[in-house]
CSV table of C-alpha atoms and ligand atoms in Angstrom, one decimal:
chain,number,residue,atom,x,y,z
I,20,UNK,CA,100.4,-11.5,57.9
I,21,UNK,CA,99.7,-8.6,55.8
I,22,UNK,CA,99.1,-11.0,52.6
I,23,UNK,CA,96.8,-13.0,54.6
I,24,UNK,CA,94.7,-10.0,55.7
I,25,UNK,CA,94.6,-8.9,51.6
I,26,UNK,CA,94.2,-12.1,50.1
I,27,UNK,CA,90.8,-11.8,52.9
I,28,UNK,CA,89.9,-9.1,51.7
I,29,UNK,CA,90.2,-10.3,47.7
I,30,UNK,CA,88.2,-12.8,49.2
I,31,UNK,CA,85.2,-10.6,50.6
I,32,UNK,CA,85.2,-8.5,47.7
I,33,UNK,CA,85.4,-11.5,44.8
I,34,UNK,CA,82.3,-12.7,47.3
I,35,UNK,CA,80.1,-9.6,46.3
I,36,UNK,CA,80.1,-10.6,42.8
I,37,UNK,CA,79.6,-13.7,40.8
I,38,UNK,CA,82.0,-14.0,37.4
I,39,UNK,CA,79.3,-16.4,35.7
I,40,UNK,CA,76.1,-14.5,36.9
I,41,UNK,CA,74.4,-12.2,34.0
I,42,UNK,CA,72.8,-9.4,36.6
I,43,UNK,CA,76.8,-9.5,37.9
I,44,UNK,CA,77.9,-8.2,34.3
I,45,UNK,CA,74.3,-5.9,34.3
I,46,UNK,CA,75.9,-4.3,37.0
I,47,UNK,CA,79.3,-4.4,36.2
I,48,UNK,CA,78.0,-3.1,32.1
I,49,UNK,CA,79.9,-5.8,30.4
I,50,UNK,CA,75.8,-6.2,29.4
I,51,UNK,CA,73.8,-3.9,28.3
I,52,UNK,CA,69.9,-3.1,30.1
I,53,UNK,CA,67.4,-0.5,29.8
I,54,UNK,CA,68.6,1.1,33.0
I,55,UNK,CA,65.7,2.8,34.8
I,56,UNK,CA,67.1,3.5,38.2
I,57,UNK,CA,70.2,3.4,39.7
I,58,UNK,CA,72.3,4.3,43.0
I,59,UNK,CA,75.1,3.0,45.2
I,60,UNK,CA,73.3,-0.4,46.0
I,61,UNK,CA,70.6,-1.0,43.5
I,62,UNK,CA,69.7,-1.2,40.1
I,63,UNK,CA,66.4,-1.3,38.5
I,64,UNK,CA,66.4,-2.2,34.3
I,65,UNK,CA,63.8,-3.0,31.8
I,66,UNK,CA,63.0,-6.9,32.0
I,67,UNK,CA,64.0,-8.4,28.3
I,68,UNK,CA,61.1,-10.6,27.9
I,69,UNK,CA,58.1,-8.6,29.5
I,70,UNK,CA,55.5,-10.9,30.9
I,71,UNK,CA,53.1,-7.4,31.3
I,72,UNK,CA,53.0,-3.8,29.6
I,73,UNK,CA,55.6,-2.8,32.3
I,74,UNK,CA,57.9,-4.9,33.5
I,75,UNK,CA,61.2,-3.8,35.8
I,76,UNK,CA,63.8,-6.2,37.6
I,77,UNK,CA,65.0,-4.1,41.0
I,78,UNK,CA,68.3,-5.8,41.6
I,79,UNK,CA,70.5,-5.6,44.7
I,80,UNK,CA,73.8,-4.3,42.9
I,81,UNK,CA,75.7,-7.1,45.5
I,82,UNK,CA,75.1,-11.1,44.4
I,83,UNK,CA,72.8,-12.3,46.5
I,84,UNK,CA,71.5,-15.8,44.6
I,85,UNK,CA,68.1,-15.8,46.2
I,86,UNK,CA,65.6,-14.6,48.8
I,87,UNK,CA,65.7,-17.5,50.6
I,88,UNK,CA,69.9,-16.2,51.3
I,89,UNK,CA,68.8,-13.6,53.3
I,90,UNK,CA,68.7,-12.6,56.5
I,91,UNK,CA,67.8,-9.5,58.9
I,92,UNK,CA,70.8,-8.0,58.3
I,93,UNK,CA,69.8,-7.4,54.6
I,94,UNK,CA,66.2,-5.5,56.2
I,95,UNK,CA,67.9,-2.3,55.4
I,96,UNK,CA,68.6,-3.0,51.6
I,97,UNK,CA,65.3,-5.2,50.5
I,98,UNK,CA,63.2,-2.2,52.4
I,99,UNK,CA,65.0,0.1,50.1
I,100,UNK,CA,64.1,-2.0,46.9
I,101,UNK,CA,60.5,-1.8,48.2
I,102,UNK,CA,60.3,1.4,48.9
I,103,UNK,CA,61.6,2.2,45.3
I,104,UNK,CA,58.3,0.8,44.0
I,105,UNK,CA,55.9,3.5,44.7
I,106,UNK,CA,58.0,5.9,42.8
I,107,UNK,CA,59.1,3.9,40.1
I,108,UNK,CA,55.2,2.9,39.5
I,109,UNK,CA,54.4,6.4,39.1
I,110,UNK,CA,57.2,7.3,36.4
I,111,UNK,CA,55.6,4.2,34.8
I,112,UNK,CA,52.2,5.2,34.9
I,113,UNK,CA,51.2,2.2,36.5
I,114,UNK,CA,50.6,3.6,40.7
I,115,UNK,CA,47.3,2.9,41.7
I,116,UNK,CA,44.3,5.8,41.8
I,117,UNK,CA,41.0,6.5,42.9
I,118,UNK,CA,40.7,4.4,46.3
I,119,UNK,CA,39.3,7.1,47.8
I,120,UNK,CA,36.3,7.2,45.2
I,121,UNK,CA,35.8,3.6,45.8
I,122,UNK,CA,36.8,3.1,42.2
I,123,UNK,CA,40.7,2.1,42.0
I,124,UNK,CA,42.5,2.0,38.7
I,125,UNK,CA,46.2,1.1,37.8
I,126,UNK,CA,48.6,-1.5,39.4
I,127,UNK,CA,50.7,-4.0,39.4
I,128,UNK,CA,52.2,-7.0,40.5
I,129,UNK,CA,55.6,-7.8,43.2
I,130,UNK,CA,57.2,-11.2,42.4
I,131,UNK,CA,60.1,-12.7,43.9
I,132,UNK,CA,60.6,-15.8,42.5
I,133,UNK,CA,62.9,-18.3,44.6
I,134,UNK,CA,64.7,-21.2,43.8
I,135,UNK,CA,63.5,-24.4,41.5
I,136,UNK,CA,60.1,-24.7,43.1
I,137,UNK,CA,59.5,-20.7,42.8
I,138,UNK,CA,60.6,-21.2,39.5
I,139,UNK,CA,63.7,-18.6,39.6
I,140,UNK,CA,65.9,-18.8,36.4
I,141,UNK,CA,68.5,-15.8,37.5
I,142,UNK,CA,70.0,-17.0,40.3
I,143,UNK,CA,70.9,-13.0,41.6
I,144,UNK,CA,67.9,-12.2,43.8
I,145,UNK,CA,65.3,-9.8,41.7
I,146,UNK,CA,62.1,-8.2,42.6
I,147,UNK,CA,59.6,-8.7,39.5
I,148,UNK,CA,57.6,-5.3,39.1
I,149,UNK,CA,54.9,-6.1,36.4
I,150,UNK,CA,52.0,-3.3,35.6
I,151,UNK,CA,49.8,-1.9,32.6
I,152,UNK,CA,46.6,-2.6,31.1
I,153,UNK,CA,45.3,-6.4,30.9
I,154,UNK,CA,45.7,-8.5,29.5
I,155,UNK,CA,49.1,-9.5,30.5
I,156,UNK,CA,51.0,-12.9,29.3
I,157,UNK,CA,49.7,-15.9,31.4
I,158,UNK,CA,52.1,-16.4,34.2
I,159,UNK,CA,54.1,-19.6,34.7
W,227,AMP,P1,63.3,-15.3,37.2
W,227,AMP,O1,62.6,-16.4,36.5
W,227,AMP,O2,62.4,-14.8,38.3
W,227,AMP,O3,64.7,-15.7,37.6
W,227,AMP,O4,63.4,-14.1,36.2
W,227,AMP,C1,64.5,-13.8,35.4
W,227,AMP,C2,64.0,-12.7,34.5
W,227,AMP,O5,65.2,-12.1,34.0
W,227,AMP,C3,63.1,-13.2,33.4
W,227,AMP,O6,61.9,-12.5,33.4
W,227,AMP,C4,64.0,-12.8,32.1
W,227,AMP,O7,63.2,-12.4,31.1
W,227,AMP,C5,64.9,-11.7,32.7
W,227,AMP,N1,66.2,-11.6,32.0
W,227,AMP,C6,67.1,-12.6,31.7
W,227,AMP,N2,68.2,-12.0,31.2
W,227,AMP,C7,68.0,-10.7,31.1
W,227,AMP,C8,68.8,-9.6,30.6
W,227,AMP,N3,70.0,-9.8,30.1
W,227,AMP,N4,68.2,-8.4,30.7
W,227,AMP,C9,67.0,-8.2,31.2
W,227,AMP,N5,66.2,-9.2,31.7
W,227,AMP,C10,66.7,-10.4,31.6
W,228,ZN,ZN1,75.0,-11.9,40.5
Protein backbone atom coordinates (compact mmCIF):
# COMPACT_ATOMS: atom_id res chain seq x y z
CA UNK A 1 0.00 0.00 0.00
CA UNK A 2 2.57 2.32 0.98
CA UNK A 3 4.85 1.26 -2.13
CA UNK A 4 1.97 1.87 -4.32
CA UNK A 5 1.31 5.45 -2.93
CA UNK A 6 5.53 6.14 -3.54
CA UNK A 7 5.91 4.39 -6.64
CA UNK A 8 2.70 7.31 -7.50
CA UNK A 9 4.45 9.72 -6.46
CA UNK A 10 7.94 8.66 -8.50
CA UNK A 11 5.48 8.78 -10.96
CA UNK A 12 4.19 12.47 -10.68
CA UNK A 13 7.43 13.74 -10.07
CA UNK A 14 9.40 11.71 -13.06
CA UNK A 15 6.18 13.38 -14.98
CA UNK A 16 7.47 16.99 -14.29
CA UNK A 17 10.59 16.38 -16.16
CA UNK A 18 11.46 14.82 -19.43
CA UNK A 19 15.14 12.77 -19.38
CA UNK A 20 15.55 13.37 -23.37
CA UNK A 21 14.35 17.12 -23.36
CA UNK A 22 17.30 19.80 -23.64
CA UNK A 23 15.35 22.83 -21.62
CA UNK A 24 14.78 19.64 -18.92
CA UNK A 25 18.81 19.52 -18.51
CA UNK A 26 18.73 23.74 -18.83
CA UNK A 27 16.89 23.55 -15.85
CA UNK A 28 18.28 20.68 -14.24
CA UNK A 29 22.22 22.49 -15.32
CA UNK A 30 23.52 19.32 -16.76
CA UNK A 31 23.51 22.33 -19.82
CA UNK A 32 24.84 25.27 -19.62
CA UNK A 33 22.55 28.81 -20.76
CA UNK A 34 23.12 32.44 -20.37
CA UNK A 35 20.72 32.54 -17.45
CA UNK A 36 18.91 35.86 -17.31
CA UNK A 37 16.12 35.24 -14.84
CA UNK A 38 15.29 32.75 -12.63
CA UNK A 39 12.84 31.74 -9.59
CA UNK A 40 11.00 28.68 -8.25
CA UNK A 41 8.92 28.10 -11.53
CA UNK A 42 10.66 29.78 -14.38
CA UNK A 43 13.60 30.30 -16.15
CA UNK A 44 14.49 32.87 -18.73
CA UNK A 45 18.15 32.30 -20.73
CA UNK A 46 19.86 33.81 -23.71
CA UNK A 47 18.44 32.01 -26.97
CA UNK A 48 21.74 30.22 -28.73
CA UNK A 49 20.94 31.20 -32.17
CA UNK A 50 19.44 34.84 -31.95
CA UNK A 51 17.00 35.45 -34.71
CA UNK A 52 17.09 39.50 -33.40
CA UNK A 53 19.65 41.74 -31.28
CA UNK A 54 17.81 40.37 -28.16
CA UNK A 55 16.54 37.27 -27.99
CA UNK A 56 15.34 35.34 -24.46
CA UNK A 57 13.48 31.91 -24.18
CA UNK A 58 11.13 32.29 -20.76
CA UNK A 59 10.66 28.63 -19.96
CA UNK A 60 8.28 27.08 -17.47
CA UNK A 61 10.90 25.21 -15.11
CA UNK A 62 8.07 22.00 -15.28
CA UNK A 63 7.90 20.05 -18.97
CA UNK A 64 5.22 21.19 -20.54
CA UNK A 65 5.82 19.99 -24.53
CA UNK A 66 3.65 22.71 -25.92
CA UNK A 67 0.98 25.45 -25.62
CA UNK A 68 -1.45 23.57 -27.15
CA UNK A 69 -0.91 21.16 -23.50
CA UNK A 70 -2.32 23.59 -21.50
CA UNK A 71 -5.14 24.37 -19.78
CA UNK A 72 -6.71 26.98 -17.22
CA UNK A 73 -5.17 25.52 -14.57
CA UNK A 74 -1.78 26.64 -15.98
CA UNK A 75 -3.40 30.70 -16.10
CA UNK A 76 -1.43 31.31 -12.99
CA UNK A 77 2.04 30.24 -14.37
CA UNK A 78 1.89 31.53 -18.31
CA UNK A 79 0.49 34.98 -16.64
CA UNK A 80 3.65 35.01 -14.67
CA UNK A 81 5.87 34.36 -17.76
CA UNK A 82 4.03 37.27 -19.32
CA UNK A 83 4.19 39.46 -16.84
CA UNK A 84 8.05 38.87 -16.64
CA UNK A 85 8.22 40.55 -20.07
CA UNK A 86 7.90 44.15 -19.27
CA UNK A 87 10.73 43.95 -16.85
CA UNK A 88 12.92 41.78 -18.58
CA UNK A 89 12.48 44.26 -21.79
CA UNK A 90 13.66 47.06 -19.81
CA UNK A 91 16.97 45.39 -18.38
CA UNK A 92 17.38 44.69 -22.11
CA UNK A 93 16.86 48.01 -23.35
CA UNK A 94 14.39 47.01 -25.62
CA UNK A 95 10.67 48.36 -23.58
CA UNK A 96 8.87 50.57 -25.64
CA UNK A 97 8.96 54.74 -25.23
CA UNK A 98 7.47 57.75 -26.27
CA UNK A 99 3.64 56.71 -26.94
CA UNK A 100 2.77 59.52 -25.21
CA UNK A 101 4.66 61.91 -27.73
CA UNK A 102 3.00 60.10 -30.55
CA UNK A 103 6.48 58.93 -31.51
CA UNK A 104 7.13 55.26 -30.01
CA UNK A 105 10.58 53.73 -30.13
CA UNK A 106 11.91 50.21 -28.97
CA UNK A 107 10.12 46.80 -28.90
CA UNK A 108 9.89 43.60 -29.57
CA UNK A 109 8.31 40.54 -30.53
CA UNK A 110 6.21 37.41 -28.24
CA UNK A 111 6.32 34.04 -30.15
CA UNK A 112 5.06 30.88 -29.05
CA UNK A 113 5.67 28.52 -31.54
CA UNK A 114 3.46 25.27 -31.35
CA UNK A 115 3.79 22.00 -32.75
CA UNK A 116 4.88 21.00 -36.55
CA UNK A 117 2.66 23.54 -38.26
CA UNK A 118 3.93 26.46 -35.69
CA UNK A 119 7.11 25.20 -36.47
CA UNK A 120 8.27 24.34 -32.73
CA UNK A 121 11.70 22.47 -32.67
CA UNK A 122 11.91 22.27 -28.53
CA UNK A 123 9.22 20.41 -27.65
CA UNK A 124 9.29 22.20 -23.76
CA UNK A 125 6.84 25.01 -24.13
CA UNK A 126 8.97 28.54 -24.67
CA UNK A 127 7.92 32.01 -24.99
CA UNK A 128 10.19 33.69 -27.86
CA UNK A 129 11.12 37.31 -26.57
CA UNK A 130 12.98 38.99 -29.68
CA UNK A 131 13.90 42.95 -29.54
CA UNK A 132 16.64 45.51 -30.74
CA UNK A 133 17.30 47.54 -33.61
CA UNK A 134 16.22 46.27 -37.30
CA UNK A 135 17.02 44.61 -39.08
CA UNK A 136 16.51 41.39 -37.53
CA UNK A 137 17.07 37.74 -39.35
CA UNK A 138 14.03 36.99 -41.64
CA UNK A 139 11.69 34.75 -39.63
CA UNK A 140 10.77 31.25 -40.75
P1 LIG B 1 11.28 26.68 -31.37
O1 LIG B 1 11.56 26.54 -32.84
O2 LIG B 1 10.23 27.68 -31.06
O3 LIG B 1 11.07 25.34 -30.71
O4 LIG B 1 12.59 27.33 -30.76
C1 LIG B 1 13.61 26.63 -30.15
C2 LIG B 1 14.68 27.65 -29.87
O5 LIG B 1 15.57 27.11 -28.94
C3 LIG B 1 15.50 28.04 -31.11
O6 LIG B 1 15.43 29.45 -31.30
C4 LIG B 1 16.92 27.59 -30.75
O7 LIG B 1 17.91 28.48 -31.23
C5 LIG B 1 16.86 27.55 -29.25
N1 LIG B 1 17.77 26.62 -28.60
C6 LIG B 1 17.97 25.31 -28.90
N2 LIG B 1 18.85 24.75 -28.06
C7 LIG B 1 19.22 25.73 -27.19
C8 LIG B 1 20.14 25.78 -26.09
N3 LIG B 1 20.83 24.71 -25.70
N4 LIG B 1 20.28 26.95 -25.45
C9 LIG B 1 19.60 28.04 -25.84
N5 LIG B 1 18.72 28.06 -26.87
C10 LIG B 1 18.55 26.92 -27.55
ZN1 LIG C 1 11.38 19.60 -20.85
Amino acid sequence: RLKALKMQKHQEVIKMIDRDCIFCKIVKKELPSTLVFENERIMVFKDIHPAAPVHLLIIPKKHIPTLSHCSEDDAALLGEMMALIPKLAREEGIAVSGTETGTPQGGFRVVVNTGPDGKQDVYHMHIHLMGGPRPWKTPN
